[in-house]
Tab-separated table of C-alpha atoms in Angstrom:
chain	number	residue	atom	x	y	z
A	218	MET	CA	9.219	-57.117	-75.726
A	219	ARG	CA	7.325	-60.135	-76.947
A	220	PHE	CA	8.423	-62.517	-79.663
A	221	ILE	CA	7.049	-62.292	-83.193
A	222	PRO	CA	6.901	-64.930	-85.961
A	223	ALA	CA	9.815	-64.869	-88.368
A	224	LEU	CA	9.519	-68.035	-90.418
A	225	ALA	CA	11.772	-66.969	-93.277
A	226	PHE	CA	14.446	-65.781	-90.870
A	227	ALA	CA	14.248	-69.006	-88.889
A	228	LEU	CA	14.815	-71.129	-92.005
A	229	VAL	CA	18.044	-69.264	-92.654
A	230	ALA	CA	19.126	-69.319	-89.050
A	231	LEU	CA	18.592	-73.049	-88.714
A	232	LEU	CA	21.273	-73.569	-91.355
A	233	LEU	CA	23.802	-72.179	-88.886
A	234	PRO	CA	25.445	-74.410	-86.273
A	235	VAL	CA	23.061	-74.997	-83.363
A	236	THR	CA	25.284	-75.955	-80.444
A	237	GLY	CA	25.345	-75.533	-76.722
A	238	ALA	CA	27.353	-72.620	-75.434
A	239	GLY	CA	29.816	-75.062	-73.888
A	240	ALA	CA	30.542	-76.684	-77.262
A	241	GLN	CA	31.701	-73.416	-78.790
A	242	THR	CA	35.170	-71.928	-78.482
A	243	ALA	CA	35.232	-69.474	-81.420
A	244	ARG	CA	34.640	-65.783	-80.716
A	245	SER	CA	31.047	-64.545	-81.047
A	246	VAL	CA	29.641	-61.083	-80.388
A	247	VAL	CA	26.050	-60.375	-79.330
A	248	ALA	CA	24.770	-56.788	-79.296
A	249	MET	CA	23.334	-55.417	-76.054
A	250	THR	CA	20.548	-52.828	-76.082
A	251	LEU	CA	20.790	-50.733	-72.915
A	252	THR	CA	18.002	-48.628	-71.446
A	253	GLN	CA	18.509	-46.054	-68.707
A	254	SER	CA	16.372	-45.153	-65.707
A	255	ASP	CA	16.607	-43.015	-62.576
A	256	TYR	CA	19.520	-43.222	-60.123
A	257	GLY	CA	21.867	-44.744	-62.694
A	258	GLY	CA	19.612	-47.745	-63.221
A	259	GLY	CA	18.921	-49.565	-66.442
A	260	ARG	CA	18.222	-52.797	-68.282
A	261	VAL	CA	20.040	-55.041	-70.746
A	262	TYR	CA	18.124	-56.513	-73.695
A	263	LEU	CA	19.452	-59.196	-76.038
A	264	PRO	CA	18.272	-60.464	-79.464
A	265	MET	CA	16.847	-63.992	-79.176
A	266	ARG	CA	15.306	-66.693	-81.301
A	267	PHE	CA	12.945	-69.380	-80.022
A	268	GLY	CA	12.384	-71.845	-82.842
A	269	ASN	CA	10.627	-69.864	-85.572
A	270	VAL	CA	10.067	-66.626	-83.663
A	271	VAL	CA	12.469	-63.793	-82.885
A	272	GLY	CA	12.432	-60.960	-80.389
A	273	THR	CA	14.363	-59.602	-77.429
A	274	MET	CA	14.793	-60.742	-73.854
A	275	ARG	CA	16.055	-58.975	-70.775
A	276	LEU	CA	19.300	-60.354	-69.391
A	277	ASP	CA	18.742	-61.432	-65.792
A	278	THR	CA	21.762	-62.975	-64.085
A	279	GLY	CA	19.777	-62.870	-60.848
A	280	ALA	CA	17.410	-65.551	-62.194
A	281	SER	CA	18.595	-69.146	-62.114
A	282	THR	CA	16.360	-70.062	-65.064
A	283	THR	CA	14.764	-68.352	-68.052
A	284	ARG	CA	11.214	-67.062	-67.611
A	285	ILE	CA	8.767	-66.223	-70.386
A	286	ALA	CA	5.172	-65.051	-70.353
A	287	LEU	CA	2.386	-67.259	-71.651
A	288	ALA	CA	1.709	-66.033	-75.201
A	289	PRO	CA	0.266	-67.355	-78.488
A	290	TRP	CA	3.719	-68.280	-79.786
A	291	ASN	CA	4.456	-70.608	-76.846
A	292	GLN	CA	1.021	-71.685	-75.587
A	293	ASP	CA	1.142	-75.052	-77.404
A	294	LEU	CA	4.472	-76.112	-75.920
A	295	PRO	CA	3.533	-78.919	-73.491
A	296	ALA	CA	4.315	-78.576	-69.804
A	297	ILE	CA	6.691	-81.160	-68.354
A	298	GLY	CA	6.239	-80.008	-64.777
A	299	ALA	CA	5.512	-77.045	-62.532
A	300	SER	CA	7.622	-74.754	-60.378
A	301	VAL	CA	7.361	-71.643	-58.250
A	302	SER	CA	9.154	-68.481	-59.364
A	303	THR	CA	10.133	-66.020	-56.617
A	304	GLY	CA	10.977	-62.414	-57.510
A	305	ALA	CA	12.994	-59.712	-55.781
A	306	SER	CA	9.904	-58.598	-53.870
A	307	GLY	CA	9.594	-62.054	-52.341
A	308	GLN	CA	6.293	-62.710	-54.129
A	309	SER	CA	5.941	-66.128	-55.718
A	310	THR	CA	4.207	-67.207	-58.917
A	311	ARG	CA	3.326	-70.763	-59.924
A	312	CYS	CA	4.522	-71.487	-63.449
A	313	ASP	CA	4.847	-74.327	-65.968
A	314	ASP	CA	8.170	-75.874	-66.935
A	315	ILE	CA	8.447	-76.449	-70.684
A	316	VAL	CA	11.061	-77.556	-73.213
A	317	ALA	CA	11.859	-75.119	-76.023
A	318	THR	CA	13.866	-76.115	-79.093
A	319	ASN	CA	16.452	-74.203	-81.120
A	320	VAL	CA	16.857	-71.328	-78.663
A	321	ALA	CA	19.603	-68.909	-79.649
A	322	LEU	CA	21.257	-65.630	-78.821
A	323	LYS	CA	21.592	-63.935	-82.209
A	324	ALA	CA	25.209	-63.010	-82.886
A	325	ALA	CA	26.222	-59.852	-84.724
A	326	GLN	CA	29.601	-61.499	-85.348
A	327	GLY	CA	30.438	-65.206	-85.340
A	328	ASN	CA	28.047	-68.070	-84.663
A	329	ASP	CA	24.862	-67.793	-82.658
A	330	ILE	CA	25.024	-69.008	-79.060
A	331	ALA	CA	22.338	-71.671	-79.165
A	332	ARG	CA	20.825	-74.689	-77.468
A	333	ALA	CA	18.971	-77.391	-79.352
A	334	LYS	CA	16.772	-78.076	-76.303
A	335	TYR	CA	16.364	-75.742	-73.372
A	336	ASN	CA	14.108	-75.951	-70.312
A	337	VAL	CA	12.353	-72.675	-69.521
A	338	THR	CA	9.667	-71.466	-67.127
A	339	ARG	CA	6.386	-70.199	-68.600
A	340	CYS	CA	4.230	-68.032	-66.338
A	341	ALA	CA	0.669	-66.926	-67.067
A	342	ALA	CA	0.938	-63.992	-64.629
A	343	ASN	CA	3.803	-61.815	-65.832
A	344	ASP	CA	3.559	-58.059	-66.245
A	345	GLY	CA	7.262	-57.572	-66.922
A	346	ASP	CA	9.826	-58.619	-69.489
A	347	ASP	CA	10.723	-62.076	-70.698
A	348	LEU	CA	13.893	-62.895	-68.755
A	349	LEU	CA	16.982	-64.757	-69.958
A	350	GLY	CA	18.339	-66.559	-66.916
A	351	LEU	CA	21.748	-67.694	-65.781
A	352	ASP	CA	21.435	-71.350	-66.786
A	353	PHE	CA	21.520	-70.431	-70.484
A	354	PHE	CA	25.199	-69.540	-70.009
A	355	ARG	CA	26.369	-72.804	-68.483
A	356	ASN	CA	29.813	-73.883	-69.722
A	357	ALA	CA	30.417	-70.496	-71.370
A	358	ARG	CA	32.978	-67.738	-70.866
A	359	PHE	CA	31.908	-64.244	-71.866
A	360	THR	CA	32.521	-60.553	-71.315
A	361	LEU	CA	29.845	-57.959	-70.585
A	362	ASP	CA	31.353	-54.979	-72.412
A	363	PHE	CA	29.295	-51.929	-71.506
A	364	ASP	CA	31.685	-49.597	-73.333
A	365	HIS	CA	30.873	-51.213	-76.685
A	366	ARG	CA	27.404	-52.471	-75.721
A	367	GLU	CA	28.120	-56.078	-76.535
A	368	ILE	CA	28.583	-59.520	-75.008
A	369	VAL	CA	31.707	-61.225	-76.317
A	370	PHE	CA	31.827	-65.015	-75.992
A	371	PHE	CA	35.235	-66.689	-75.892
A	372	GLY	CA	37.091	-63.466	-76.673
A	373	GLU	CA	40.284	-62.121	-75.121
A	374	PRO	CA	40.330	-62.198	-71.298
A	375	LEU	CA	40.161	-58.886	-69.479
A	376	ALA	CA	43.549	-57.300	-68.905
A	377	GLY	CA	44.738	-57.651	-65.345
A	378	GLY	CA	44.014	-61.315	-64.737
A	379	HIS	CA	42.255	-60.888	-61.381
A	380	ALA	CA	39.819	-63.776	-61.814
A	381	THR	CA	38.043	-64.397	-58.516
A	382	PRO	CA	35.699	-67.231	-57.514
A	383	LEU	CA	32.008	-66.452	-57.713
A	384	ARG	CA	30.042	-67.366	-54.622
A	385	LEU	CA	27.388	-70.000	-55.326
A	386	LEU	CA	24.202	-68.896	-53.576
A	387	GLY	CA	21.001	-70.520	-52.415
A	388	PRO	CA	20.135	-74.033	-51.255
A	389	GLU	CA	20.635	-75.414	-54.778
A	390	ARG	CA	23.700	-73.215	-55.492
A	391	LYS	CA	22.230	-72.076	-58.810
A	392	LEU	CA	22.660	-68.330	-58.247
A	393	VAL	CA	25.961	-66.464	-58.172
A	394	GLY	CA	27.241	-63.598	-56.092
A	395	ILE	CA	30.461	-61.835	-55.233
A	396	ASP	CA	32.138	-61.124	-51.937
A	397	LEU	CA	32.328	-57.440	-51.072
A	398	ARG	CA	33.005	-55.018	-48.284
A	399	ILE	CA	31.041	-52.005	-47.145
A	400	GLY	CA	32.996	-50.042	-44.599
A	401	ALA	CA	34.684	-52.625	-42.382
A	402	THR	CA	31.890	-55.149	-42.890
A	403	SER	CA	32.215	-58.166	-45.182
A	404	ALA	CA	29.152	-59.466	-46.990
A	405	ALA	CA	28.064	-60.962	-50.294
A	406	GLY	CA	25.821	-59.671	-53.038
A	407	LEU	CA	23.760	-61.411	-55.697
A	408	LEU	CA	25.062	-60.431	-59.148
A	409	ASP	CA	21.811	-59.346	-60.778
A	410	THR	CA	21.575	-57.579	-64.133
A	411	GLY	CA	17.803	-57.956	-63.835
A	412	ALA	CA	17.730	-55.443	-60.965
A	413	GLU	CA	17.684	-51.883	-62.312
A	414	ILE	CA	19.403	-50.588	-59.203
A	415	CYS	CA	21.049	-52.213	-56.217
A	416	ALA	CA	19.092	-53.394	-53.202
A	417	VAL	CA	19.960	-54.117	-49.588
A	418	ASP	CA	18.161	-55.988	-46.854
A	419	LEU	CA	16.605	-53.358	-44.564
A	420	PRO	CA	17.791	-54.980	-41.283
A	421	PHE	CA	21.380	-54.663	-42.589
A	422	VAL	CA	20.862	-50.940	-43.224
A	423	LEU	CA	19.418	-50.390	-39.770
A	424	LYS	CA	22.380	-52.186	-38.214
A	425	HIS	CA	24.962	-50.207	-40.228
A	426	ARG	CA	23.327	-46.794	-40.552
A	427	LYS	CA	26.610	-44.884	-40.885
A	428	LEU	CA	27.377	-46.636	-44.150
A	429	PHE	CA	24.219	-45.367	-45.854
A	430	SER	CA	22.841	-41.927	-46.630
A	431	PRO	CA	19.016	-41.694	-46.704
A	432	VAL	CA	17.518	-40.337	-49.925
A	433	LYS	CA	13.797	-41.167	-49.813
A	434	SER	CA	11.786	-42.659	-46.994
A	435	LYS	CA	9.202	-43.959	-49.442
A	436	ALA	CA	10.064	-45.346	-52.856
A	437	LYS	CA	8.191	-47.620	-55.229
A	438	ALA	CA	10.147	-50.458	-56.744
A	439	SER	CA	9.300	-53.187	-59.231
A	440	ALA	CA	10.702	-56.667	-59.637
A	441	ALA	CA	11.936	-57.873	-63.036
A	442	GLY	CA	8.642	-59.732	-63.415
A	443	GLY	CA	6.724	-56.455	-63.102
A	444	LYS	CA	5.331	-56.665	-59.548
A	445	THR	CA	5.676	-53.488	-57.473
A	446	PHE	CA	6.485	-53.193	-53.774
A	447	ALA	CA	7.321	-50.503	-51.210
A	448	SER	CA	10.895	-49.688	-50.248
A	449	ARG	CA	13.207	-46.923	-49.090
A	450	LEU	CA	16.014	-45.360	-51.091
A	451	PHE	CA	19.554	-44.911	-49.772
A	452	LYS	CA	22.957	-44.076	-51.152
A	453	ILE	CA	25.808	-46.459	-50.376
A	454	LYS	CA	28.937	-44.443	-49.703
A	455	ALA	CA	31.344	-47.079	-51.023
A	456	LEU	CA	30.842	-50.609	-52.290
A	457	ASP	CA	34.224	-52.373	-52.403
A	458	LEU	CA	34.394	-55.377	-54.742
A	459	GLY	CA	38.071	-56.002	-54.009
A	460	GLY	CA	41.146	-55.602	-56.186
A	461	GLY	CA	40.802	-51.816	-56.156
A	462	ARG	CA	37.319	-52.003	-57.697
A	463	VAL	CA	35.199	-49.593	-55.681
A	464	ALA	CA	31.810	-48.142	-56.645
A	465	ARG	CA	31.075	-44.937	-54.748
A	466	ASP	CA	27.765	-43.171	-54.116
A	467	VAL	CA	25.655	-46.079	-55.341
A	468	TYR	CA	21.886	-45.772	-54.979
A	469	ALA	CA	20.146	-48.773	-53.449
A	470	LEU	CA	16.602	-49.711	-52.531
A	471	ALA	CA	16.177	-50.994	-48.985
A	472	TYR	CA	13.383	-53.366	-47.996
A	473	ASP	CA	12.942	-56.475	-45.902
A	474	PHE	CA	14.193	-59.370	-48.043
A	475	GLY	CA	11.926	-61.815	-46.200
A	476	VAL	CA	11.847	-65.110	-48.113
A	477	LEU	CA	14.743	-63.912	-50.286
A	478	ARG	CA	17.056	-64.552	-47.343
A	479	GLU	CA	16.376	-68.261	-47.737
A	480	ALA	CA	16.715	-68.066	-51.517
A	481	LEU	CA	20.077	-66.277	-51.299
A	482	GLY	CA	21.412	-67.927	-48.169
A	483	PRO	CA	23.040	-66.376	-45.091
A	484	GLY	CA	25.429	-63.462	-45.380
A	485	THR	CA	23.949	-62.093	-48.616
A	486	PRO	CA	22.188	-58.821	-47.742
A	487	PHE	CA	22.932	-57.168	-51.104
A	488	ILE	CA	21.618	-57.370	-54.641
A	489	ILE	CA	24.159	-55.855	-57.004
A	490	GLY	CA	22.068	-54.267	-59.728
A	491	TYR	CA	22.610	-52.564	-63.068
A	492	ASN	CA	23.616	-49.201	-61.590
A	493	ALA	CA	26.695	-50.811	-59.985
A	494	ILE	CA	27.328	-53.525	-62.591
A	495	SER	CA	27.390	-51.021	-65.476
A	496	ARG	CA	30.275	-49.120	-63.875
A	497	PHE	CA	32.551	-51.991	-64.883
A	498	ASN	CA	33.192	-54.338	-67.781
A	499	TRP	CA	32.878	-57.935	-66.594
A	500	GLU	CA	34.237	-61.333	-67.507
A	501	LEU	CA	32.194	-64.312	-66.290
A	502	ASP	CA	33.506	-67.842	-66.680
A	503	PHE	CA	31.112	-70.769	-66.172
A	504	ARG	CA	33.183	-73.456	-67.914
A	505	ASP	CA	33.623	-75.197	-64.566
A	506	PRO	CA	30.086	-75.192	-63.093
A	507	SER	CA	31.368	-76.052	-59.631
A	508	ALA	CA	33.916	-73.222	-59.577
A	509	PRO	CA	32.802	-70.263	-61.754
A	510	THR	CA	34.883	-67.095	-61.677
A	511	TRP	CA	34.522	-63.380	-62.366
A	512	ASP	CA	36.740	-60.444	-63.195
A	513	ALA	CA	35.879	-56.777	-63.705
A	514	ARG	CA	37.578	-53.596	-64.803
A	515	GLY	CA	36.367	-50.063	-64.133
A	516	ARG	CA	35.142	-48.093	-67.126
């Protein structure tokens, strides 16, 4: 969804504390809107404010930065640089880097989670959703509670206390993944709420055929930015996240990751998408940027 002007709302909201997520320690709750798609897939949308406009954005933990489409409400924000955005399909788009002010996740309870200044990527070619990326959550600890459809910032930790280091992925270590096992094989997967269903690098499937059940030899997939690409569809018999957390019979798209291998780094043939993520409630802790952790509990 695109953002719409809300001047009166913004004047009220600006009276609330506008602080970085890392400066806040009090509990805040942000409502999640969940949509469902085939094969257990889905999307997570969050209420957002950019200055004097409000709307929703799709949560995309598989994106290192936030990406918005060029639109009347943001067209006058000056560019401070340029970058290339690469999607799950491996296709790249040249975009502008801009600085937005007073960007906030709108809380249903507690204070908004906000940043006074926030660098985002603005792309003219974007057929998909506006995407809220991982860097918005720096220095924060929060729970993705799919049972109650809410994100809870600085709430009670998940019961069990099995916090595990996240794997920092990519040359710049700005993406996060988790270590997993499939059969007797160890690998890593990008933690990606922006992917409706899981994905796996096709060469990995061909090398470990017994671990996958074919479903469709031809399937059409789309990246979070809206671009479509060809793939195959398989079912993963068991995806073991460790600590007794196992997702069974998980659908996954299979295609050649190509340039994504460089973006994710070696040993990361999986993208853990919504259809696996939503089987658990998650706690993600980014208060130490060099050593973030995760925990999860089956629903």
